[in-house]
Coordinates of C-alpha atoms in Angstrom, one line a residue:
M1 CA 0.0 0.0 0.0
E2 CA 3.0 2.2 -0.3
F3 CA 1.7 3.6 -3.6
R4 CA -1.2 5.3 -1.7
H5 CA 1.3 7.6 0.0
A6 CA 3.0 8.4 -3.3
I7 CA -0.4 9.2 -4.8
Y8 CA -1.3 11.5 -1.9
R9 CA 2.1 13.2 -2.0
L10 CA 2.1 13.8 -5.7
Y11 CA -1.5 15.0 -5.9
D12 CA -1.6 17.1 -2.8
E13 CA 1.9 18.5 -2.5
E14 CA 3.2 18.5 -6.0
H15 CA -0.2 19.1 -7.8
V16 CA 0.4 16.4 -10.4
S17 CA -2.7 15.4 -12.4
E18 CA -4.4 12.1 -11.7
R19 CA -3.6 10.9 -15.3
K20 CA 0.1 11.8 -14.9
I21 CA 0.3 10.0 -11.5
A22 CA -1.3 6.9 -13.1
Q23 CA 1.4 6.9 -15.8
M24 CA 4.2 7.5 -13.4
L25 CA 3.2 4.7 -11.0
G26 CA 2.0 2.3 -13.7
L27 CA -1.6 2.3 -12.3
S28 CA -4.9 2.8 -14.0
P29 CA -6.4 6.3 -13.8
S30 CA -9.5 4.9 -12.0
T31 CA -7.2 3.4 -9.3
V32 CA -5.5 6.8 -8.7
H33 CA -8.9 8.6 -8.7
Y34 CA -10.2 6.1 -6.2
W35 CA -7.4 6.6 -3.7
I36 CA -7.5 10.4 -4.1
T37 CA -11.2 10.5 -3.3
R38 CA -10.6 8.1 -0.3
S39 CA -7.8 10.3 1.1
G40 CA -10.3 12.7 2.6
E41 CA -12.1 9.9 4.4
S42 CA -11.1 8.5 7.8
A43 CA -10.5 4.8 8.0
T44 CA -13.0 4.6 10.9
T45 CA -15.7 6.5 9.0
K46 CA -18.4 4.2 8.0
S47 CA -21.1 4.9 5.4
G48 CA -24.6 3.8 5.8
R49 CA -27.2 4.0 8.5
P50 CA -26.1 5.4 11.9
R51 CA -26.2 3.3 15.0
V52 CA -29.3 3.4 17.1
T53 CA -27.9 2.0 20.3
D54 CA -25.0 3.3 22.4
A55 CA -22.5 1.3 24.5
N56 CA -24.7 1.4 27.5
M57 CA -27.7 0.0 25.6
D58 CA -25.5 -2.6 24.0
Q59 CA -24.4 -3.8 27.4
N60 CA -28.0 -3.9 28.7
L61 CA -29.0 -5.9 25.6
Y62 CA -26.2 -8.3 26.2
E63 CA -27.2 -8.8 29.8
A64 CA -30.8 -9.2 29.0
S65 CA -30.0 -11.8 26.2
R66 CA -27.9 -13.7 28.7
K67 CA -30.9 -13.9 31.1
D68 CA -33.4 -14.8 28.4
P69 CA -32.0 -15.7 24.9
F70 CA -35.4 -15.6 23.3
L71 CA -36.1 -11.9 24.0
S72 CA -36.2 -9.5 21.1
A73 CA -34.0 -6.4 21.3
V74 CA -37.0 -4.2 22.0
D75 CA -38.2 -6.4 24.8
G76 CA -34.8 -6.7 26.3
L77 CA -34.3 -2.9 26.4
W78 CA -37.8 -2.4 27.8
R79 CA -37.2 -4.9 30.6
E80 CA -33.9 -3.1 31.4
G81 CA -35.7 0.3 31.5
E82 CA -34.2 1.7 28.3
N83 CA -36.1 4.0 26.0
T84 CA -36.6 2.0 22.8
N85 CA -37.8 4.9 20.6
P86 CA -34.8 6.9 19.4
A87 CA -37.1 9.6 18.0
S88 CA -38.3 10.5 21.5
D89 CA -34.8 11.5 22.7

């Protein structure tokens, strides 16, 4: 993955075009474009739907499921006294 650092350096610091970087490194232009667009994203950033539960709710769900493995998540949170409707926060 060393080529990623070269791509970032050439594009950000030396202002080389994506096509020229691809020629210099022997990569396809689409690969260079992909890594340049990914450079602004964090490795921990996830796309998609955001989490509904927090760490405390997850722990309560875990404990409730250990007591009764046939409970649904909503029933488990309700029994533990958690608010199961995120819209009402």
